Coordinates of C-alpha atoms in Angstrom, one line a residue:
M1 CA 20.6 79.5 2.8
S2 CA 20.6 82.6 5.1
A3 CA 17.4 84.1 6.6
T4 CA 17.6 87.3 4.8
K5 CA 18.3 85.9 1.5
C6 CA 14.8 85.3 -0.6
V7 CA 14.2 81.6 -1.1
S8 CA 12.8 82.4 -4.5
C9 CA 15.5 84.8 -6.4
R10 CA 18.2 84.2 -3.9
E11 CA 18.8 87.7 -3.4
A12 CA 19.7 89.5 0.1
F13 CA 17.0 91.8 1.4
P14 CA 16.9 93.8 4.6
Q15 CA 13.2 92.9 5.5
L16 CA 11.7 89.3 4.2
K17 CA 8.5 87.8 4.7
V18 CA 8.6 84.5 6.8
L19 CA 6.2 81.7 5.1
S20 CA 4.6 79.3 7.1
C21 CA 7.0 76.5 6.5
L22 CA 9.7 79.3 8.4
H23 CA 11.2 79.9 4.7
T24 CA 11.7 83.4 3.8
A25 CA 10.7 85.4 0.7
C26 CA 10.5 89.1 -0.5
S27 CA 7.6 90.6 -1.0
S28 CA 7.8 91.0 -4.9
C29 CA 8.2 87.1 -5.5
V30 CA 5.6 86.6 -2.5
S31 CA 3.2 89.0 -4.8
R32 CA 4.4 86.9 -8.0
L33 CA 4.0 83.3 -6.5
V34 CA 0.3 83.9 -5.2
Q35 CA -2.2 81.7 -6.5
L36 CA -5.8 82.1 -7.5
D37 CA -6.9 80.7 -4.0
N38 CA -4.5 83.4 -2.3
T39 CA -2.2 80.8 -1.1
V40 CA 1.4 80.5 -1.6
K41 CA 3.6 77.2 -2.5
C42 CA 7.2 77.4 -1.2
P43 CA 9.8 77.3 -4.1
S44 CA 12.2 75.4 -1.9
C45 CA 10.1 72.4 0.0
K46 CA 6.6 72.8 -2.0
T47 CA 4.9 73.7 1.4
T48 CA 1.4 75.9 0.9
T49 CA 1.1 78.8 3.0
P50 CA -2.7 79.0 3.6
S51 CA -4.7 81.9 2.7
P52 CA -5.7 84.4 5.4
G53 CA -9.2 84.6 4.3
P54 CA -11.4 86.3 1.8
G55 CA -10.2 89.7 1.0
K56 CA -7.0 89.8 2.8
P57 CA -4.0 90.1 0.8
L58 CA -1.8 87.2 1.7
A59 CA 1.7 89.2 1.1
A60 CA 0.0 91.9 3.8
S61 CA -0.6 89.1 6.6
L62 CA 2.3 87.3 6.4
P63 CA 4.7 88.2 9.4
S64 CA 8.0 90.2 8.2
I65 CA 11.6 89.6 9.6
S66 CA 14.3 92.0 9.4
C67 CA 18.3 92.2 10.1
N68 CA 17.4 94.5 13.4
G69 CA 14.3 92.6 14.2
P70 CA 14.1 89.6 16.8
G71 CA 16.9 87.3 16.8
F72 CA 19.0 89.5 14.7
N73 CA 20.4 91.9 17.1
E74 CA 23.4 93.1 14.9
G75 CA 23.9 89.6 13.9
E76 CA 24.7 88.1 17.3
Q77 CA 22.2 85.4 16.7
D78 CA 22.4 83.2 13.8
D79 CA 19.6 82.5 11.4
D80 CA 18.0 79.4 12.6
D81 CA 17.4 81.4 16.1
A82 CA 15.7 84.2 14.6
L83 CA 13.4 81.6 12.9
A84 CA 12.9 79.8 16.1
S85 CA 11.4 83.2 17.7
L86 CA 8.9 82.8 15.0
A87 CA 8.2 79.3 15.0
S88 CA 4.6 78.3 16.1
H89 CA 4.2 75.7 18.6
C90 CA 2.3 72.3 19.0
D91 CA -1.5 72.4 19.5
Y92 CA -1.7 69.7 22.2
C93 CA 1.4 70.7 24.3
L94 CA 0.8 72.7 27.3
D95 CA 4.4 74.1 27.3
D96 CA 5.7 76.1 24.4
V97 CA 7.0 73.1 22.2
V98 CA 8.3 74.2 18.8
A99 CA 5.9 72.5 16.0
T100 CA 7.7 70.7 13.5
A101 CA 4.7 69.2 11.6
T102 CA 1.5 70.0 10.3
C103 CA -1.9 67.8 9.5
L104 CA -2.8 68.3 5.8
N105 CA -6.5 67.4 7.1
C106 CA -7.5 69.7 10.2
S107 CA -3.8 72.1 9.7
A108 CA -2.9 71.2 13.3
E109 CA 0.5 72.3 14.6
L110 CA 2.1 69.3 16.0
C111 CA 5.7 68.5 17.9
P112 CA 7.3 65.3 16.7
S113 CA 5.7 63.1 19.5
H114 CA 2.3 64.4 18.4
A115 CA 2.9 64.2 15.0
A116 CA 3.4 60.3 15.4
A117 CA 0.2 60.0 17.4
H118 CA -2.2 62.4 15.5
P119 CA -3.1 59.8 12.8
T120 CA -4.4 57.3 15.1
G121 CA -6.5 59.5 17.5
R122 CA -10.1 59.0 17.7
N123 CA -11.2 62.1 16.3
T124 CA -8.0 62.5 13.9
L125 CA -7.9 58.6 12.5
G126 CA -6.5 58.6 9.1
H127 CA -5.2 62.1 9.1
R128 CA -2.1 62.6 7.1
V129 CA 0.7 64.9 8.9
E130 CA 3.5 66.2 6.9
S131 CA 7.0 67.2 8.4
R132 CA 8.3 70.9 7.7
N133 CA 11.3 69.6 6.7
A134 CA 12.2 69.1 3.1
G135 CA 12.3 65.6 2.6
A136 CA 11.1 64.1 5.9
A137 CA 8.5 61.3 6.2
I138 CA 4.5 61.9 6.3
W139 CA 2.6 59.9 9.0
G140 CA -0.5 58.2 8.2
T141 CA -2.8 55.9 9.7
G142 CA -1.1 54.2 13.0
G143 CA 1.0 57.0 13.4
R144 CA 3.7 55.6 11.6
T145 CA 5.6 56.8 8.4
V146 CA 4.9 55.3 5.1
E147 CA 8.4 53.4 5.2
Q148 CA 7.3 52.0 8.5
S149 CA 3.7 51.0 7.8
Q150 CA 5.0 47.0 7.9
S151 CA 6.1 47.6 11.4
S152 CA 4.5 46.5 14.7
K153 CA 6.6 48.5 16.8
C154 CA 4.9 51.6 18.9
P155 CA 5.4 55.1 17.2
L156 CA 5.9 56.7 20.6
H157 CA 8.3 53.8 22.3
T158 CA 10.0 52.5 19.1
T159 CA 11.5 49.6 21.0
E160 CA 8.2 48.2 22.4
D161 CA 5.6 46.1 20.3
L162 CA 2.2 47.0 20.0
T163 CA 0.1 44.8 21.9
H164 CA -2.9 46.6 22.6
Y165 CA -5.9 48.3 21.4
C166 CA -8.2 50.8 22.6
Q167 CA -11.9 51.1 21.4
K168 CA -12.5 54.4 22.9
C169 CA -9.4 56.1 21.0
M170 CA -9.1 53.7 18.3
D171 CA -5.4 53.6 19.1
F172 CA -2.9 50.7 19.5
S173 CA -0.7 50.9 22.6
C174 CA 2.4 48.8 23.7
A175 CA 2.9 48.2 27.5
V176 CA 4.9 51.2 28.3
C177 CA 2.0 53.3 27.1
L178 CA -0.3 51.4 29.5
E179 CA 2.4 51.7 32.3
Q180 CA 2.3 55.5 31.7
M181 CA -1.6 55.2 32.5
A182 CA -2.2 56.3 28.7
H183 CA -5.7 55.4 28.8
A184 CA -6.6 55.1 32.4
D185 CA -10.0 56.9 32.3
H186 CA -11.3 54.1 30.3
T187 CA -9.4 50.9 30.8
S188 CA -12.3 48.7 30.1
N189 CA -11.8 49.4 26.2
V190 CA -8.2 48.7 26.0
L191 CA -7.9 44.9 24.6
L192 CA -4.9 42.5 23.7
L193 CA -4.7 42.4 20.0
K194 CA -5.8 39.0 19.4
E195 CA -9.1 40.0 21.2
A196 CA -9.2 43.3 19.2
V197 CA -8.6 41.1 15.8
E198 CA -11.6 38.8 16.9
V199 CA -13.8 42.0 18.0
T200 CA -13.2 43.7 14.9
R201 CA -13.8 40.7 12.4
K202 CA -16.9 40.1 14.4
E203 CA -17.7 43.7 13.7
I204 CA -16.9 43.5 10.3
A205 CA -19.0 40.4 9.7
E206 CA -21.7 42.0 11.2
V207 CA -21.3 45.3 9.2
C208 CA -20.8 43.2 6.3
S209 CA -24.1 41.1 6.7
S210 CA -26.1 44.2 7.4
A211 CA -24.8 45.5 4.4
R212 CA -25.6 42.7 2.3
E213 CA -29.0 42.4 3.6
S214 CA -29.6 46.0 3.3
C215 CA -28.1 45.7 -0.4
H216 CA -30.3 42.4 -0.8
G217 CA -33.5 44.5 0.3
K218 CA -32.7 47.5 -1.9
L219 CA -32.0 45.1 -5.0
T220 CA -35.0 43.2 -4.3
K221 CA -37.0 46.4 -4.7
K222 CA -35.4 47.4 -7.4
L223 CA -36.1 44.3 -9.1
E224 CA -39.4 44.3 -8.1
A225 CA -39.8 48.0 -9.4
L226 CA -38.1 46.7 -13.1
T227 CA -40.3 43.8 -12.8
Q228 CA -43.6 46.4 -12.7
S229 CA -42.4 48.5 -15.1
Q230 CA -41.9 45.7 -17.4
E231 CA -45.4 44.6 -16.8
D232 CA -46.2 48.3 -17.3
I233 CA -44.5 48.6 -20.6
R234 CA -45.6 45.4 -21.7
R235 CA -49.2 46.4 -20.8
Q236 CA -48.8 49.5 -22.5
C237 CA -47.4 47.9 -25.7
M238 CA -50.7 45.5 -25.9
E239 CA -53.3 48.8 -25.5
T240 CA -51.4 50.6 -27.9
S241 CA -51.4 47.5 -30.0
H242 CA -55.3 47.0 -29.3
G243 CA -55.6 50.7 -30.1
I244 CA -53.7 50.6 -33.6
S245 CA -55.5 47.5 -34.6
A246 CA -58.9 49.2 -33.5
A247 CA -58.1 52.0 -35.7
I248 CA -56.9 50.2 -38.7
R249 CA -60.0 48.0 -38.2
E250 CA -62.3 51.1 -38.3
K251 CA -60.6 52.7 -41.3
I252 CA -61.1 49.3 -43.1
D253 CA -65.0 49.5 -42.5
I254 CA -65.0 53.4 -43.7
L255 CA -63.4 52.4 -46.6
K256 CA -65.6 48.9 -47.4
K257 CA -68.7 51.2 -46.7
R258 CA -67.4 54.2 -48.9
E259 CA -66.4 51.2 -51.9
N260 CA -70.0 49.9 -51.6
Q261 CA -71.4 53.3 -51.9
L262 CA -69.1 54.1 -54.9
L263 CA -70.5 50.6 -56.5
A264 CA -74.5 51.1 -55.6
D265 CA -73.7 54.6 -57.0
V266 CA -72.2 53.3 -60.3
D267 CA -75.1 50.8 -60.7
T268 CA -77.5 53.1 -60.5
I269 CA -75.8 55.7 -63.2
C270 CA -75.0 52.6 -65.4
G271 CA -79.0 51.5 -64.9
K272 CA -80.1 54.9 -66.2
K273 CA -77.8 55.2 -69.3
L274 CA -78.9 51.5 -70.0
E275 CA -82.7 52.7 -69.7
T276 CA -82.1 56.0 -72.2
L277 CA -79.6 53.6 -74.7
E278 CA -82.5 51.0 -74.7
A279 CA -85.4 53.9 -75.0
D280 CA -83.3 55.4 -78.0
A281 CA -82.9 51.8 -79.7
A282 CA -86.8 51.6 -79.9
K283 CA -87.0 54.8 -81.1
L284 CA -84.6 53.8 -83.7
S285 CA -86.5 50.2 -84.6
E286 CA -89.5 52.5 -85.3
V287 CA -87.5 54.7 -87.5
L288 CA -86.3 51.6 -89.4
E289 CA -89.9 50.4 -89.6
L290 CA -91.0 53.3 -91.4
L291 CA -88.0 53.5 -93.5
P292 CA -89.8 51.4 -96.7
N293 CA -92.9 53.4 -96.7
L294 CA -90.6 56.8 -96.5
A295 CA -89.0 55.1 -99.8
S296 CA -92.3 54.8 -101.5
M297 CA -93.3 58.1 -100.5
A298 CA -90.4 59.6 -101.8
E299 CA -90.3 57.8 -105.3
V300 CA -94.2 59.5 -105.5
A301 CA -93.3 62.8 -104.4
A302 CA -90.4 62.4 -106.9
G303 CA -92.5 61.6 -109.5
D304 CA -94.9 64.6 -108.9
C305 CA -91.9 66.7 -108.8
D306 CA -90.9 65.9 -112.3
V307 CA -94.3 66.7 -113.4
L308 CA -94.6 70.1 -111.8
R309 CA -91.4 70.9 -113.5
L310 CA -92.4 69.7 -117.0
G311 CA -95.7 71.8 -116.7
P312 CA -94.3 75.3 -117.0
W313 CA -91.8 73.9 -119.9
L314 CA -94.6 72.2 -122.0
L315 CA -96.7 75.1 -121.5
Q316 CA -93.8 77.2 -122.9
K317 CA -93.2 74.9 -125.9
E318 CA -97.0 75.1 -126.6
A319 CA -96.9 79.0 -126.4
D320 CA -93.9 78.7 -128.8
I321 CA -95.7 76.7 -131.1
G322 CA -98.4 78.9 -131.2
V323 CA -96.7 81.7 -132.2
Q324 CA -95.0 80.1 -134.8
S325 CA -97.9 78.4 -136.6

């Protein structure tokens, strides 16, 4: 595709923005493709152009390319030459070697040689390096591509086997690398692979042993803490149970005292009532004993009453008889 065409809308423009993957896009498409984190993902190769910083518009910070710009002197040079004039250079090469890959971890710009060796460096071990060419391989640990991950060949000298390991650089080397004095300043740290394997195995065993002891110590402390917690919980449960039992016994004692007091009060009241009833019964007995005398007295009184009633009548009769005579 021509460098004067937008990678997104495929339209030709006299001036375009250059993404970090060296693809070009128009200003409107760049503004449309800007994501929330102020980055742009190339629609063609999916490479992410990083943010220039907080508060800085990405579209304004991208370099521009035009038909009359560098490498486009009235069409005398092709698009690749124009883009090459804007290409970044390898961060590790002394000469201006064009960078063809980028580290996904530290964002270093790398040439092909350093791209292969970068993931095995002492300070960059395990970094992932991605080529800027669409569909290119990604380098991982060991400086080899994913497809070559099972290979034992040197990434710099592909016909040589890896025979040594540098403990300082944490990097594998072949015989040619050693001949080229790749580790001349620390040759004592370079071991044969078999020796490096044994040393690594011993180191791993020591680390595993130390980790096992550490884990055992931590687990022992955790177990002791759990045991102590269980004892504390058991003791608290027993104390709570004893407290509840004591409270229940206290309530029972109070209820018994109240019951005894109520029974005593009932006995007292019943005794008084019984005494009252007995006094009333005695009085009734005395009354019953007086009843015969009262009856006779009533009869006498009744006779007296009759005489008293007949007296006036008789007197009246006598008077009536006297008048008649």
